Amino acid sequence: MNLEQAYAYLEDLKGRGFILGLDNIKNLMTALGRPDRSLKFIHVAGTNGKGSVCTYLASILGASGYRTGLYTSPSIFRFSERFRIGGEEIDDEQIAELLTQIRGAAEAEDIPITAFEAETALAVLYFHEMGCEFAVMEVGLGGTLDATNFIESPLISVITRIDLDHTDFLGTTLEEIASQKAGIIKKGAPVVSYFQKPEVAAVLEETARAMESDLRYLDPDSVIIKDSSAKGHVFDFEPYQDLRIRLAGSYQPYNASLAVLVIEKLQDLGIEISSDCVLQGLYEAEIEGRFQVLHENPLFIVDGAHNAQGVEGLVETIENLFGDQKLIFIFGTLRDKDFEKSIELTLPHSKFYITTRPDSDRALSSIDLKNRIIHHGGTAIAIGSMHAAIGLALRKAQPEDVILCFGSLYQVGEVLRYFQRHKEQQNMNREQENSLKPDQIIAELSALNIGSILIGEPLKNHTTFKIGGPCVAMVLPEDYEQAAEALRYLRDREVLHMVMGNGSNLLIKDSGYPGVIVKLGENLSKVRFEGTRIIAQAGAQLTKTSKAAIERSLEGMEFSSGIPGNIGGAITMNAGAYGGEIKDIVESVKVIDPNGQIVDILAEDMNFRYRNSRVQDEGLIVLEATFALKEGVPEQIQAKYQELSEARNSKQPLEYPSAGSIFKRPPGYFAGKLIDDAGLRGYRYKNAMVSEKHCGFIVAVGPSSYEEVSHVIEHVQQVVQEKFGVSLETEVRIIGE
């Protein structure tokens, strides 16, 4: 399976829902050859703090030189973040390869696994194959019947704070929930626990006695907090002085101290971990979405608090840091959370609320949440999308205000993406401010031997969407050296610039681009053949290159027929369709590196993965690619080409200008199907329209503009968010002021 097929497989498994019991995951581990037996497990359960404690532990073990795997849930920013080694996420190719193994093993043995069981197996198999010594595993739900509880003999079981949560699955009393969490306690394995309420402690102690396990609690009085701010804490925890952490929640010194207790237990077991590594690991630990400051003046903070106990800790942090100051809250929540309690806790600290809907089918609507806040005596505004909610909060806030977004882990990723885009825009603005004046740029470019120069060229003439205002200048180099020279000049003079091919994945604003375009198009579009190899320049169209190969009875490139774009873009994005990808046929790539030098890179060094490559990682500029094909049977090649062409023509609106598929595929969904199910097929604003053939495309059915297309994009995003709670991100590059 490729990555897209792997995600589709997980989505199919989600349809099975929850299957209680551990037989399937244990049978799957056996079918995979018991990869778990090479790992030493630290198993962490609880209601709140699991992710933080797991992160501290993995960071300390990593600082100590141990190769350590970290498995957490749910995804906040992207699926891959749940599987980390040394802070690095699993890459897309490994996800696809390992899920292929898991699917094969499950189907061969007829094991009806769920999505979470497949994901847990993915973590274990990944850690095993990457040679990890330790695996820090966070329980997904509960403990006793959670898929992670296949672990038979953990080094240590860890219990974080326990409170009421997931009462529809785990029980309605603290005792019932504690009993589920205590299910990770195993025969003879030591247990380290957060300080608990008496009824919870009684359950843990009874279970520990029955399993002959040593149980040790964190003593809260032994944690001496010396300094706190929105950027972290300094605290003592015997025998350590001045421990520093960068996670700001008021509960974080206690989570960190719990992790230190676990480390002490590991030291008792003979595992060497120095005091310096404890200090280093705690300080280096980072978690996205845990009281994370993203903006100043006004201060904007995002926190993943999503249940009553988490919000209690959040309110404690607010009181410690901001006293009586009233905050602007952005609040979204799931229907199965105790949101009434969250409202009661935060209301005394609120200036007003902006309610949103998280990206989950379990989400409470923003309007229903607004009405509940008003019922409690608060002031609230309902906004469908997180993007709009953040914009509204920033517009309404004064520089001294504090904006705090909380309520669901599912919305943290949206917030982080918003501020990442904001940061990129600020960087672009700074580049523009520091750049040379247009007349001076044009004069200096004209003095160089770098090919033709077009002044004030309308970019609508150079994009497949036929949309876009003018650029300052467009450089059309005639060979590789001219391209490299142009880019060296633009870089050295800090001139705002970008490289484009045939503009197939761009949406350029009507105001145009306030910099220089280096176009690797018609002048660098030659294709030549050397036996069964194709050497294609960056500006060559992918479809024409594929057809040329087919006409010579060369096999392997048929899948790319009809994919819009050129060779440079195909290499950059690892273009693919119908089961094939560019990485399957590339032999080497010639690029301009960030220093302006022309270098050749072998395919195995290109770090190809799902719709990504080393080109994007390092800012390389593709000049040409060499493809290794093989001789085939002409009739078979033509038949396959015809089949794929007909399939593409029937499903894609190739008769209209477009930028290809507009939206990224959200995890677990197909963007086009969501748009169709939302009733938006054929939705039109002036001359911009959601395609009736493929709802992932927005097409221009007549002379159109950025304003028209962006209107359709925003309308689609808003309706899909409101109907399904899913945020659609654009995958086309939007260029211009």
Coordinates of N, CA and C in Angstrom, one line a residue, residues 56-68 133-134 263 266-267 271-281 284:
Y56 N 8.1 13.7 29.0 CA 9.2 13.9 29.9 C 10.0 12.6 30.0
L57 N 9.4 11.4 30.1 CA 10.1 10.2 30.2 C 11.0 9.9 29.0
A58 N 10.3 10.0 27.8 CA 11.1 9.8 26.5 C 12.2 10.8 26.4
S59 N 12.0 12.0 26.8 CA 13.1 13.0 26.6 C 14.2 12.7 27.6
I60 N 14.0 12.3 28.8 CA 15.1 11.9 29.7 C 15.8 10.7 29.2
L61 N 15.1 9.7 28.8 CA 15.8 8.5 28.3 C 16.6 8.8 27.1
G62 N 16.0 9.7 26.2 CA 16.8 10.1 25.0 C 18.0 10.8 25.4
A63 N 18.0 11.7 26.3 CA 19.1 12.5 26.8 C 20.2 11.6 27.4
S64 N 19.7 10.4 27.9 CA 20.7 9.5 28.5 C 21.3 8.5 27.5
G65 N 21.0 8.7 26.2 CA 21.6 8.0 25.1 C 20.8 6.7 24.7
Y66 N 19.6 6.5 25.3 CA 18.8 5.3 25.0 C 17.9 5.6 23.8
R67 N 17.9 4.7 22.8 CA 17.0 4.9 21.7 C 15.6 4.5 22.2
T68 N 14.7 5.5 22.2 CA 13.4 5.4 22.9 C 12.3 5.8 22.0
E133 N 15.4 0.6 22.4 CA 15.6 -0.2 23.6 C 14.3 -0.1 24.5
F134 N 13.8 1.2 24.6 CA 12.6 1.4 25.4 C 11.4 1.9 24.6
I263 N 11.9 7.6 36.7 CA 13.3 7.5 36.4 C 14.0 6.9 37.6
L266 N 13.6 3.3 37.6 CA 14.4 2.7 36.6 C 15.8 2.5 37.0
Q267 N 16.3 3.6 37.7 CA 17.7 3.5 38.3 C 17.8 2.4 39.3
I271 N 19.2 0.6 35.5 CA 19.3 1.4 34.3 C 20.1 2.7 34.6
E272 N 21.2 2.9 33.9 CA 22.0 4.1 34.2 C 21.4 5.4 33.6
I273 N 21.1 6.3 34.4 CA 20.5 7.6 34.0 C 21.1 8.6 35.0
S274 N 21.9 9.6 34.5 CA 22.6 10.6 35.3 C 21.6 11.7 35.7
S275 N 22.0 12.4 36.8 CA 21.3 13.6 37.2 C 21.3 14.7 36.1
D276 N 22.4 14.8 35.4 CA 22.5 15.8 34.3 C 21.5 15.5 33.2
C277 N 21.3 14.2 32.9 CA 20.4 13.8 31.9 C 18.9 14.0 32.3
V278 N 18.7 13.9 33.6 CA 17.3 14.2 34.1 C 17.0 15.7 33.8
L279 N 17.9 16.6 34.2 CA 17.8 18.0 34.0 C 17.6 18.4 32.6
Q280 N 18.5 17.8 31.8 CA 18.5 18.1 30.3 C 17.2 17.6 29.7
G281 N 16.8 16.4 30.0 CA 15.6 15.8 29.4 C 14.3 16.6 29.8
E284 N 14.3 19.9 27.8 CA 14.1 19.8 26.4 C 12.8 19.3 26.0

